[in-house]
Amino acid sequence: MSSSPLIDRRHLDFMLYELLDVERLARYPRFAEHGRETFDAAIELAHQLAVSKFLPHNRKSDLNEPRMVDGRVELIPEIGESLQAFNEAGFMAVLADFEDGGMQLPFVIGAVCDCMFSAANPSTVAYPALARGVANLLEAYASDEQKRLYMKPIVDGRYYGTMCLSEPQAGSSLADIKTQAEPQADGSYRISGAKMWISAGDHELGENIVHLVLAKIPGGPPGVRGISLFIVPRWRVGDDGARGPRNDVSLAGLNHKMGQRGSVNTFLKFGESGDCHGYLVGQPHQGLTYMFHMMNEERIGVGLGAVQQGSAAYLYSLQYARERRQGRHPDQKDPASPPLALIEHADVRRMLLLQKCWVEGAQALGFYTALLVDQARDPDDTVRGESALLLDLLTPIIKAWGSDYSLKANELAIQILGGYGYTREYPVEQCYRDNRINPIHEGTNGIQALDLLGRKAMMQNGAALKLLLREIGASCAQAAALPELQALAAQLGAAAKLAGATTAAVGQRMAAGEVRLGLANAGHYMTLLGHVVIGWLWLRQATIAQNALAGANEADTAFYQGKLQACRFFFAHELPQVELAAKLVSEAEPSAHAMRPDWF
């Protein structure tokens, strides 16, 4: 079995240039020096680097996870070598300003480049992805001096970074964190506490690690309103930018994971000797607001990273199904007839179609969400405002729906390979293990569902949801103009209307004080709105494909027909799930809410 491609390039071009028209971003002053030529050059460079430097040690890093030796983390050398090539190629600075040595590319193109590395090796790309997130947060909220000392070295590829939120006793409940920050006379703080599940928390890949730490200043407000954000470097940095003595940050242990084993995950202690120096970012008690800048960016990245593991396994199982010959059709009675390729069997095609629908639909959502980040630079106030609303609404969907259904796609890839898929001789089992973390970290998918229903769909009297439903309605009108798509347009229109009515019913229940019961089925609401959004993006793809067929060559005809068939399949097999989900949510089906702990 030959190796599978990291991404279907024809599909990617369709996403970027036919569906999303990313070339129009060159009209924005920031991207005026770019166009399709530079976008494609960056993507191709990322692909070449991913194949040559990241993919070769993906299995090795899985089999040789990080070790703690004499208080230091040891990694296989290929990780450092690939990241050196990554930095030399400029990918740490893919979004940074030209004057800072960056490529100044749109966020959506940076996301596509990241997808290449995520498909090749999700463990290794975690190190620069986190570091870039730190740099972007500091760019938005740090002082000029903090940017000079801590952001610029990350952009230059010299420093790495982390986000330190969770604690052993608190997990996802940030209101319960106990890490303290004592103010000092010189304006710095002394940090004391412990942080758990810190990806890339300790290593020797760069000159320094910039930890972004959530902590509470004594006397501040209770709960999340009292959280502040601090820069806590592994090594202190002098005013001249030179690395100083080791800060009081210690590696307390490593977490041994099911997947993504090449990215070290740590338990860190701060201030065990009472001398951990931290530096406040922005204003006191605004830490969670600042951290959401990075968390929301990371949630798009987690969603797309999950999709890439789904995509990698899908493409491999597709290739395997084309090449592996086994069995015959049910009505073929001659045992001497040659066995069929797996792809000739209807159930295998069903599993491939499900993977295609989930993965390519979620990719469309991920790239669209990334494009909304770029549209925050649009000169039109209305475009900027509407893009921000849609971004807020869709971020939990790409993170949760994308990771849930890409994991389901991984399961089907294993199933297509059969017993071989369950062995380590083939890559699909590692894709599943590597992907399993994505519904958990950066806010569990249950938290994403609560956020979607309890906040994002309700905010500003439902402004974001109304805007989304307006966009869906416009796409349905375009599709309905094509006879071949009229029935699909009507089906999606009805599903969107159902989503709106369901949301209104929950809003009324919550306004009447039944908040817990109203949100008890938030997971089903994620299915409801997620399927509507994915259905919308498939209908948009189908509309483009149907209009393009008349002038298409033979290869493109097959490609567009594949898009149309996948859309039909999703609408027939997946979209009807919204009816049950809407019923459970709108009627506040109480089984889980009413279940008592002592009944289990």
Coordinates of C-alpha atoms in Angstrom, one line a residue:
M1 CA 0.0 0.0 0.0
S2 CA 1.6 3.3 -1.1
S3 CA 1.4 6.3 1.1
S4 CA -1.7 8.5 1.1
P5 CA -1.6 12.2 0.2
L6 CA -1.9 14.7 3.1
I7 CA -4.8 16.5 1.4
D8 CA -6.8 16.3 -1.8
R9 CA -5.5 19.3 -3.6
R10 CA -8.4 19.6 -6.0
H11 CA -10.8 19.7 -3.1
L12 CA -8.6 22.3 -1.4
D13 CA -8.6 24.5 -4.5
F14 CA -12.3 24.2 -4.7
M15 CA -12.7 25.2 -1.0
L16 CA -10.4 28.3 -1.3
Y17 CA -11.1 29.6 -4.7
E18 CA -14.6 28.4 -5.8
L19 CA -16.4 28.2 -2.5
L20 CA -14.7 30.9 -0.4
D21 CA -13.1 33.2 -3.0
V22 CA -10.1 33.9 -0.7
E23 CA -8.4 35.8 -3.5
R24 CA -10.6 38.8 -2.7
L25 CA -8.6 39.2 0.6
A26 CA -6.0 40.9 -1.6
R27 CA -8.3 43.9 -1.7
Y28 CA -7.5 44.5 2.0
P29 CA -4.5 46.8 2.5
R30 CA -2.8 44.3 4.8
F31 CA -2.8 41.6 2.1
A32 CA -2.4 43.8 -1.0
E33 CA 0.9 42.2 -1.9
H34 CA -0.6 38.8 -2.0
G35 CA -2.8 36.9 -4.4
R36 CA -3.4 33.3 -5.5
E37 CA 0.2 32.9 -6.6
T38 CA 1.6 33.7 -3.2
F39 CA -1.2 31.8 -1.4
D40 CA -0.4 28.7 -3.4
A41 CA 3.3 29.1 -3.0
A42 CA 3.0 29.1 0.8
I43 CA 0.6 26.1 0.8
E44 CA 3.0 24.1 -1.5
L45 CA 6.0 25.0 0.6
A46 CA 4.1 23.8 3.7
H47 CA 3.1 20.6 1.9
Q48 CA 6.7 19.9 0.9
L49 CA 8.0 20.6 4.4
A50 CA 5.3 18.5 6.0
V51 CA 6.1 15.5 3.7
S52 CA 9.8 15.8 4.0
K53 CA 10.3 16.7 7.7
F54 CA 7.1 16.1 9.7
L55 CA 5.6 12.9 8.2
P56 CA 8.7 10.7 8.4
H57 CA 8.9 10.8 12.3
N58 CA 5.2 10.6 13.0
R59 CA 5.3 6.9 13.9
K60 CA 8.7 7.2 15.6
S61 CA 7.5 9.9 18.0
D62 CA 4.4 7.8 18.7
L63 CA 6.6 4.8 19.7
N64 CA 9.1 6.9 21.5
E65 CA 7.2 9.3 23.7
P66 CA 8.9 12.1 25.7
R67 CA 10.9 11.0 28.8
M68 CA 11.8 12.9 32.0
V69 CA 15.5 12.5 32.7
D70 CA 17.1 14.3 35.6
G71 CA 14.3 16.8 35.6
R72 CA 14.5 17.6 31.9
V73 CA 12.4 16.4 29.0
E74 CA 14.0 14.3 26.3
L75 CA 12.5 14.2 22.8
I76 CA 13.5 12.3 19.7
P77 CA 15.9 14.5 17.7
E78 CA 13.7 14.6 14.6
I79 CA 11.3 16.9 16.4
G80 CA 13.9 19.6 16.9
E81 CA 15.2 19.2 13.4
S82 CA 11.8 19.5 11.8
L83 CA 10.9 22.6 13.9
Q84 CA 14.2 24.2 12.9
A85 CA 13.2 23.7 9.2
F86 CA 9.7 25.0 10.0
N87 CA 11.2 28.2 11.6
E88 CA 13.7 28.7 8.8
A89 CA 10.9 28.5 6.2
G90 CA 9.1 31.3 8.1
F91 CA 6.0 29.4 9.3
M92 CA 6.3 30.5 12.9
A93 CA 5.8 34.0 11.5
V94 CA 3.2 33.2 8.9
L95 CA 0.7 35.7 10.2
A96 CA 3.2 38.3 11.5
D97 CA 3.9 41.7 10.0
F98 CA 6.4 42.2 7.3
E99 CA 8.4 44.5 9.5
D100 CA 8.6 41.8 12.1
G101 CA 10.0 39.3 9.6
G102 CA 6.6 37.7 9.0
M103 CA 4.8 36.5 5.9
Q104 CA 1.8 38.7 6.7
L105 CA -0.6 36.1 5.2
P106 CA -4.3 35.9 5.9
F107 CA -5.4 33.8 8.8
V108 CA -7.2 31.4 6.5
I109 CA -4.1 30.7 4.5
G110 CA -2.1 30.2 7.7
A111 CA -4.8 27.7 8.7
V112 CA -4.5 25.8 5.5
C113 CA -0.7 25.6 5.9
D114 CA -1.2 24.4 9.4
C115 CA -3.5 21.7 8.1
M116 CA -0.6 20.2 6.1
F117 CA 1.5 19.9 9.2
S118 CA -1.4 18.6 11.3
A119 CA -2.1 15.9 8.7
A120 CA 1.5 14.9 8.7
N121 CA 2.3 15.0 12.4
P122 CA -0.2 16.5 14.9
S123 CA 2.3 16.0 17.8
T124 CA 5.1 18.0 16.4
V125 CA 3.0 20.9 15.0
A126 CA 1.6 21.4 18.5
Y127 CA 4.8 23.1 19.6
P128 CA 4.8 26.0 17.1
A129 CA 1.0 26.2 17.1
L130 CA 0.9 27.0 20.8
A131 CA 3.8 29.4 20.5
R132 CA 2.1 31.3 17.7
G133 CA -1.0 31.6 19.7
V134 CA 1.0 33.1 22.6
A135 CA 2.5 35.6 20.1
N136 CA -0.8 36.6 18.7
L137 CA -2.3 37.2 22.2
L138 CA 0.7 39.3 23.2
E139 CA 0.4 41.3 20.0
A140 CA -3.2 42.1 21.0
Y141 CA -2.8 42.9 24.7
A142 CA 0.8 43.1 25.8
S143 CA 2.8 46.3 26.3
D144 CA 5.4 47.3 23.8
E145 CA 8.2 46.2 26.2
Q146 CA 6.6 42.8 26.7
K147 CA 6.2 42.4 22.9
R148 CA 9.9 43.2 22.5
L149 CA 11.1 40.8 25.2
Y150 CA 8.6 37.9 24.7
M151 CA 6.6 38.2 21.5
K152 CA 9.4 39.0 19.0
P153 CA 11.6 36.1 20.0
I154 CA 8.6 33.7 19.3
V155 CA 8.0 35.2 15.9
D156 CA 11.8 34.8 15.2
G157 CA 11.5 31.1 16.1
R158 CA 13.8 31.4 19.2
Y159 CA 11.1 31.1 22.0
Y160 CA 8.2 28.8 22.4
G161 CA 5.0 29.2 24.5
T162 CA 2.2 27.6 26.4
M163 CA -1.2 28.4 27.9
C164 CA -1.5 27.4 31.6
L165 CA -5.2 27.3 32.6
S166 CA -6.2 24.0 34.1
E167 CA -5.2 22.9 37.6
P168 CA -5.2 19.4 39.1
Q169 CA -8.2 20.1 41.4
A170 CA -10.2 22.4 38.9
G171 CA -9.9 20.9 35.4
S172 CA -12.1 22.9 33.1
S173 CA -13.7 24.9 36.0
L174 CA -11.5 28.0 35.9
A175 CA -13.5 29.7 38.6
D176 CA -11.9 27.3 41.0
I177 CA -8.2 27.9 40.2
K178 CA -6.0 28.6 43.2
T179 CA -2.8 29.9 41.6
Q180 CA -1.9 33.2 43.2
A181 CA 0.0 36.3 42.0
E182 CA 1.4 38.5 44.8
P183 CA 2.2 42.1 43.6
Q184 CA 5.8 43.3 44.2
A185 CA 7.2 46.8 44.6
D186 CA 8.9 46.7 41.2
G187 CA 5.6 46.0 39.4
S188 CA 6.2 42.3 38.9
Y189 CA 4.4 39.5 40.7
R190 CA 5.4 36.4 42.5
I191 CA 3.4 33.4 41.2
S192 CA 2.6 30.3 43.3
G193 CA 0.5 27.3 42.3
A194 CA 0.3 24.3 40.0
K195 CA -0.9 23.8 36.5
M196 CA -1.9 20.5 34.9
W197 CA -2.3 19.3 31.3
I198 CA 0.2 21.8 29.9
S199 CA 1.1 20.9 26.3
A200 CA 4.7 21.7 25.4
G201 CA 5.2 22.8 29.0
D202 CA 8.9 21.8 29.1
H203 CA 11.5 21.0 26.5
E204 CA 14.8 22.1 25.1
L205 CA 13.6 23.0 21.6
G206 CA 14.2 26.8 22.0
E207 CA 16.0 29.3 24.1
N208 CA 13.0 29.9 26.3
I209 CA 9.4 29.0 27.0
V210 CA 6.9 31.8 27.6
H211 CA 4.1 30.5 29.9
L212 CA 0.9 32.4 29.8
V213 CA -0.5 31.7 33.3
L214 CA -4.0 32.4 34.7
A215 CA -3.8 33.4 38.4
K216 CA -5.7 35.4 41.0
I217 CA -4.4 38.6 42.7
P218 CA -5.3 38.5 46.4
G219 CA -8.3 40.7 47.1
G220 CA -9.7 40.5 43.6
P221 CA -13.3 39.5 42.8
P222 CA -14.4 35.9 43.3
G223 CA -14.7 33.3 40.5
V224 CA -13.7 34.0 36.9
R225 CA -14.1 37.8 37.4
G226 CA -10.9 37.7 39.6
I227 CA -8.6 36.0 37.1
S228 CA -5.6 37.9 35.7
L229 CA -3.1 36.9 33.0
F230 CA 0.7 36.7 33.5
I231 CA 3.8 36.2 31.4
V232 CA 5.9 33.6 33.3
P233 CA 9.1 32.8 31.4
R234 CA 11.0 29.6 32.0
W235 CA 14.1 31.7 32.0
R236 CA 14.0 35.3 33.2
V237 CA 14.8 37.9 30.5
G238 CA 16.9 41.0 31.1
D239 CA 15.9 44.5 29.8
D240 CA 18.4 44.0 27.0
G241 CA 16.6 40.8 25.9
A242 CA 19.4 38.5 27.1
R243 CA 18.4 35.3 28.9
G244 CA 18.9 35.5 32.6
P245 CA 18.7 33.0 35.5
R246 CA 16.2 30.1 35.6
N247 CA 12.8 31.2 36.9
D248 CA 11.1 29.3 39.7
V249 CA 9.1 27.0 37.3
S250 CA 9.6 23.3 37.9
L251 CA 8.6 20.2 35.9
A252 CA 6.7 18.0 38.4
G253 CA 5.8 15.2 36.0
L254 CA 4.7 14.1 32.5
N255 CA 1.3 12.9 31.5
H256 CA 1.4 9.7 29.4
K257 CA -1.2 9.9 26.7
M258 CA -3.3 7.7 24.5
G259 CA -2.3 9.6 21.4
Q260 CA -0.3 12.6 20.1
R261 CA 2.5 11.1 22.2
G262 CA 5.3 13.2 20.6
S263 CA 3.9 16.4 22.1
V264 CA 5.0 16.5 25.7
N265 CA 2.2 17.1 28.3
T266 CA 3.3 18.3 31.7
F267 CA 2.4 19.0 35.3
L268 CA 4.1 22.3 36.3
K269 CA 4.7 23.9 39.7
F270 CA 5.2 27.6 40.0
G271 CA 7.0 29.3 43.0
E272 CA 8.0 26.3 45.0
S273 CA 11.0 28.3 46.2
G274 CA 9.0 31.5 46.5
D275 CA 10.8 33.2 43.6
C276 CA 8.7 32.7 40.5
H277 CA 8.6 36.0 38.6
G278 CA 5.5 36.9 36.6
Y279 CA 4.4 40.0 34.6
L280 CA 0.9 41.2 34.3
V281 CA -0.6 41.3 30.8
G282 CA -3.0 44.3 30.4
Q283 CA -5.3 45.1 33.3
P284 CA -5.9 43.1 36.5
H285 CA -8.9 40.8 36.6
Q286 CA -9.2 40.7 32.8
G287 CA -7.2 37.6 32.3
L288 CA -9.9 35.3 31.0
T289 CA -11.0 37.9 28.5
Y290 CA -7.5 38.1 27.2
M291 CA -7.0 34.3 27.2
F292 CA -10.1 33.8 25.2
H293 CA -8.2 35.5 22.3
M294 CA -5.9 32.6 22.3
M295 CA -8.5 30.0 23.3
N296 CA -10.8 30.9 20.4
E297 CA -7.9 30.8 17.9
E298 CA -6.8 27.5 19.3
R299 CA -10.4 26.1 19.1
I300 CA -10.4 26.8 15.4
G301 CA -7.1 25.1 15.2
V302 CA -8.3 22.1 17.2
G303 CA -11.3 21.7 15.0
L304 CA -9.3 21.9 11.8
G305 CA -6.5 19.7 13.3
A306 CA -9.2 17.1 14.2
V307 CA -10.6 17.3 10.7
Q308 CA -7.1 16.7 9.2
Q309 CA -6.7 13.5 11.2
G310 CA -10.2 12.5 9.9
S311 CA -9.1 13.5 6.4
A312 CA -5.8 11.6 6.5
A313 CA -7.5 8.4 7.6
Y314 CA -10.3 8.9 5.0
L315 CA -7.8 9.4 2.1
Y316 CA -5.9 6.3 3.3
S317 CA -9.0 4.2 3.6
L318 CA -10.2 5.4 0.2
Q319 CA -6.9 4.4 -1.4
Y320 CA -7.0 1.1 0.4
A321 CA -10.5 0.4 -0.8
R322 CA -9.5 1.0 -4.4
E323 CA -6.5 -1.4 -4.2
R324 CA -7.6 -4.2 -1.8
R325 CA -9.5 -6.9 -3.6
Q326 CA -11.8 -9.0 -1.5
G327 CA -15.2 -10.7 -1.9
R328 CA -17.9 -10.6 -4.6
H329 CA -21.3 -9.0 -5.1
P330 CA -24.2 -10.8 -3.3
D331 CA -25.7 -12.0 -6.6
Q332 CA -22.3 -13.2 -8.0
K333 CA -22.5 -17.0 -7.5
D334 CA -19.3 -18.1 -9.4
P335 CA -16.6 -18.6 -6.8
A336 CA -14.0 -18.7 -9.6
S337 CA -14.8 -15.1 -10.6
P338 CA -12.1 -12.6 -9.5
P339 CA -12.6 -10.8 -6.2
L340 CA -13.8 -7.2 -6.3
A341 CA -12.0 -4.1 -5.1
L342 CA -13.5 -3.2 -1.7
I343 CA -14.8 0.1 -3.1
E344 CA -17.2 -2.0 -5.3
H345 CA -19.1 -3.1 -2.2
A346 CA -22.1 -0.9 -1.2
D347 CA -21.4 -0.8 2.5
V348 CA -17.8 0.2 1.9
R349 CA -19.1 3.0 -0.3
R350 CA -21.5 4.0 2.5
M351 CA -18.6 4.3 4.9
L352 CA -16.5 6.2 2.5
L353 CA -19.4 8.6 1.7
L354 CA -19.9 9.2 5.4
Q355 CA -16.3 10.1 5.9
K356 CA -16.3 12.4 2.9
C357 CA -19.4 14.2 4.1
W358 CA -18.1 14.7 7.6
V359 CA -14.6 15.6 6.7
E360 CA -15.1 17.8 3.7
G361 CA -18.1 19.4 5.3
A362 CA -16.1 20.2 8.4
Q363 CA -13.1 21.4 6.4
A364 CA -15.4 23.9 4.6
L365 CA -16.7 25.1 8.0
G366 CA -13.1 25.4 9.4
F367 CA -11.8 27.4 6.4
Y368 CA -15.0 29.6 6.4
T369 CA -14.5 30.3 10.1
A370 CA -10.9 31.2 9.5
L371 CA -12.0 33.5 6.7
L372 CA -14.2 35.3 9.1
V373 CA -11.2 36.1 11.2
D374 CA -9.7 37.9 8.2
Q375 CA -12.9 39.7 7.4
A376 CA -12.5 41.6 10.7
R377 CA -10.2 43.8 8.6
D378 CA -12.9 44.7 6.0
P379 CA -13.3 48.4 5.6
D380 CA -17.1 48.0 5.7
D381 CA -18.4 48.3 9.3
T382 CA -21.3 46.0 8.5
V383 CA -19.1 43.3 7.2
R384 CA -16.8 43.5 10.2
G385 CA -19.7 43.4 12.6
E386 CA -21.5 40.5 10.9
S387 CA -18.2 38.5 10.6
A388 CA -17.6 38.9 14.3
L389 CA -21.1 37.6 15.1
L390 CA -20.8 34.6 12.9
L391 CA -17.3 33.9 14.2
D392 CA -18.6 33.8 17.8
L393 CA -21.4 31.5 16.8
L394 CA -19.5 29.1 14.6
T395 CA -16.3 28.7 16.7
P396 CA -17.8 26.2 19.2
I397 CA -19.3 24.3 16.2
I398 CA -16.1 23.8 14.3
K399 CA -14.3 22.7 17.5
A400 CA -17.0 20.3 18.8
W401 CA -18.8 19.1 15.6
G402 CA -15.5 19.0 13.8
S403 CA -13.8 16.9 16.4
D404 CA -16.8 14.6 17.1
Y405 CA -17.5 13.7 13.5
S406 CA -13.9 13.5 12.4
L407 CA -13.4 10.9 15.2
K408 CA -16.4 9.0 13.8
A409 CA -14.7 9.1 10.4
N410 CA -11.5 7.6 11.9
E411 CA -13.6 4.7 13.3
L412 CA -15.0 4.0 9.8
A413 CA -11.5 4.2 8.2
I414 CA -10.4 1.4 10.7
Q415 CA -13.5 -0.6 9.8
I416 CA -12.8 -0.4 6.1
L417 CA -9.3 -1.8 6.6
G418 CA -10.8 -4.5 8.8
G419 CA -8.3 -6.4 11.0
Y420 CA -5.4 -4.6 9.4
G421 CA -6.9 -1.3 10.5
Y422 CA -6.7 -2.4 14.1
T423 CA -3.0 -3.1 13.9
R424 CA -0.1 -0.7 14.1
E425 CA 1.2 -1.7 10.7
Y426 CA -1.3 0.7 9.2
P427 CA -1.7 4.4 10.1
V428 CA -5.4 4.6 10.7
E429 CA -5.3 3.4 14.3
Q430 CA -2.8 6.1 15.2
C431 CA -5.0 8.7 13.5
Y432 CA -7.8 7.6 15.8
R433 CA -5.7 7.7 18.9
D434 CA -4.2 11.1 18.0
N435 CA -7.6 12.5 17.3
R436 CA -9.3 11.3 20.5
I437 CA -7.9 14.2 22.5
N438 CA -9.6 16.8 20.3
P439 CA -13.2 16.4 21.8
I440 CA -11.6 16.9 25.2
H441 CA -9.0 19.8 25.2
E442 CA -9.5 23.5 24.6
G443 CA -12.9 23.2 26.4
T444 CA -14.6 19.8 26.2
N445 CA -17.3 19.4 23.6
G446 CA -20.0 19.4 26.4
I447 CA -18.7 22.8 27.4
Q448 CA -18.8 23.9 23.7
A449 CA -22.4 22.8 23.5
L450 CA -23.4 24.7 26.6
D451 CA -21.6 27.8 25.2
L452 CA -23.3 27.5 21.9
L453 CA -26.9 27.1 23.3
G454 CA -26.6 29.1 26.5
R455 CA -24.6 32.1 25.2
K456 CA -23.7 32.3 21.5
A457 CA -27.2 31.5 20.1
M458 CA -28.9 33.8 22.7
M459 CA -26.5 36.7 22.6
Q460 CA -27.8 40.1 21.6
N461 CA -31.3 38.7 21.3
G462 CA -30.2 36.0 19.0
A463 CA -28.4 38.3 16.5
A464 CA -25.8 35.8 15.5
L465 CA -28.3 33.0 14.9
K466 CA -30.6 35.3 13.0
L467 CA -27.7 36.3 10.8
L468 CA -26.7 32.7 10.1
L469 CA -30.3 31.8 9.2
R470 CA -30.4 34.7 6.9
E471 CA -27.2 33.5 5.1
I472 CA -28.7 30.0 4.9
G473 CA -31.9 31.3 3.5
A474 CA -30.0 33.2 0.7
S475 CA -28.1 30.0 -0.2
C476 CA -31.3 28.0 -0.3
A477 CA -32.8 30.6 -2.7
Q478 CA -29.8 30.3 -5.0
A479 CA -30.0 26.5 -4.9
A480 CA -33.7 26.5 -5.5
A481 CA -33.2 28.2 -8.8
L482 CA -31.6 25.0 -10.1
P483 CA -34.2 22.2 -10.7
E484 CA -31.7 19.6 -9.6
L485 CA -31.3 21.1 -6.1
Q486 CA -34.8 22.4 -5.4
A487 CA -35.8 19.6 -3.1
L488 CA -32.5 19.9 -1.1
A489 CA -33.0 23.6 -0.8
A490 CA -36.5 23.1 0.6
Q491 CA -35.2 20.4 3.1
L492 CA -32.4 22.7 4.4
G493 CA -34.8 25.6 4.7
A494 CA -37.1 23.5 6.8
A495 CA -34.2 22.4 9.0
A496 CA -33.0 25.9 9.5
K497 CA -36.5 27.1 10.5
L498 CA -36.7 24.2 13.0
A499 CA -33.3 25.3 14.5
G500 CA -34.7 28.9 14.9
A501 CA -37.9 27.7 16.6
T502 CA -36.0 25.3 18.9
T503 CA -33.7 28.0 20.0
A504 CA -36.6 30.3 20.7
A505 CA -38.3 27.6 22.8
V506 CA -35.1 27.1 24.9
G507 CA -34.8 30.9 25.3
Q508 CA -38.4 31.1 26.7
R509 CA -37.7 28.2 29.1
M510 CA -34.5 29.8 30.4
A511 CA -36.2 33.2 30.8
A512 CA -38.8 31.4 32.9
G513 CA -36.0 30.2 35.2
E514 CA -35.6 26.7 34.0
V515 CA -32.0 27.2 33.0
R516 CA -30.7 23.7 34.0
L517 CA -33.5 21.9 32.3
G518 CA -33.3 24.1 29.2
L519 CA -29.6 23.4 28.8
A520 CA -29.7 19.7 29.8
N521 CA -29.8 18.6 26.1
A522 CA -27.3 21.1 24.8
G523 CA -25.3 18.2 23.2
H524 CA -28.3 17.5 21.0
Y525 CA -28.5 21.2 20.1
M526 CA -24.9 21.0 18.9
T527 CA -26.0 18.1 16.6
L528 CA -29.0 20.2 15.5
L529 CA -27.2 23.4 14.6
G530 CA -24.0 21.6 13.5
H531 CA -25.8 19.5 11.0
V532 CA -27.7 22.5 9.7
V533 CA -24.5 24.4 9.2
I534 CA -22.7 21.5 7.5
G535 CA -25.8 21.0 5.4
W536 CA -25.6 24.6 4.4
L537 CA -22.0 24.4 3.3
W538 CA -22.7 21.2 1.4
L539 CA -25.6 22.9 -0.4
R540 CA -23.3 25.8 -1.3
Q541 CA -20.8 23.3 -2.7
A542 CA -23.5 21.5 -4.6
T543 CA -24.7 24.8 -6.2
I544 CA -21.2 25.6 -7.4
A545 CA -20.7 22.1 -8.7
Q546 CA -24.1 22.0 -10.6
N547 CA -23.4 25.4 -12.2
A548 CA -19.9 24.3 -13.2
L549 CA -20.8 21.0 -14.8
A550 CA -21.8 22.4 -18.2
G551 CA -18.2 23.6 -19.0
A552 CA -16.2 21.0 -17.0
N553 CA -13.6 18.7 -18.5
E554 CA -13.7 15.0 -17.8
A555 CA -11.7 15.1 -14.5
D556 CA -13.7 18.1 -13.2
T557 CA -16.9 16.5 -14.2
A558 CA -16.1 13.5 -11.9
F559 CA -15.1 15.9 -9.1
Y560 CA -18.2 17.9 -9.3
Q561 CA -20.5 14.9 -9.6
G562 CA -18.7 13.6 -6.4
K563 CA -19.6 16.8 -4.6
L564 CA -23.3 16.6 -5.7
Q565 CA -23.6 12.9 -4.7
A566 CA -22.0 13.6 -1.3
C567 CA -24.5 16.5 -0.8
R568 CA -27.4 14.2 -1.7
F569 CA -26.1 11.5 0.7
F570 CA -25.7 13.9 3.6
F571 CA -29.2 15.3 3.1
A572 CA -30.6 11.7 2.9
H573 CA -28.7 10.1 5.7
E574 CA -27.5 12.8 8.1
L575 CA -29.7 15.9 7.9
P576 CA -32.8 14.1 9.1
Q577 CA -31.1 13.7 12.5
V578 CA -32.0 17.3 13.2
E579 CA -35.7 16.4 13.7
L580 CA -35.0 14.1 16.7
A581 CA -32.4 16.6 18.1
A582 CA -34.8 19.5 17.9
K583 CA -37.6 17.5 19.6
L584 CA -35.3 16.5 22.5
V585 CA -34.1 20.1 23.0
S586 CA -37.3 22.0 22.5
E587 CA -39.3 19.7 24.7
A588 CA -36.5 19.6 27.3
E589 CA -36.7 15.8 27.5
P590 CA -35.8 15.3 31.2
S591 CA -34.3 11.8 31.5
A592 CA -30.7 12.8 32.1
H593 CA -31.6 15.9 34.1
A594 CA -34.0 14.0 36.4
M595 CA -31.6 11.0 36.9
R596 CA -30.3 10.8 40.4
P597 CA -26.8 9.8 41.3
D598 CA -27.9 7.0 43.6
W599 CA -29.9 5.4 40.8
F600 CA -26.9 4.4 38.8

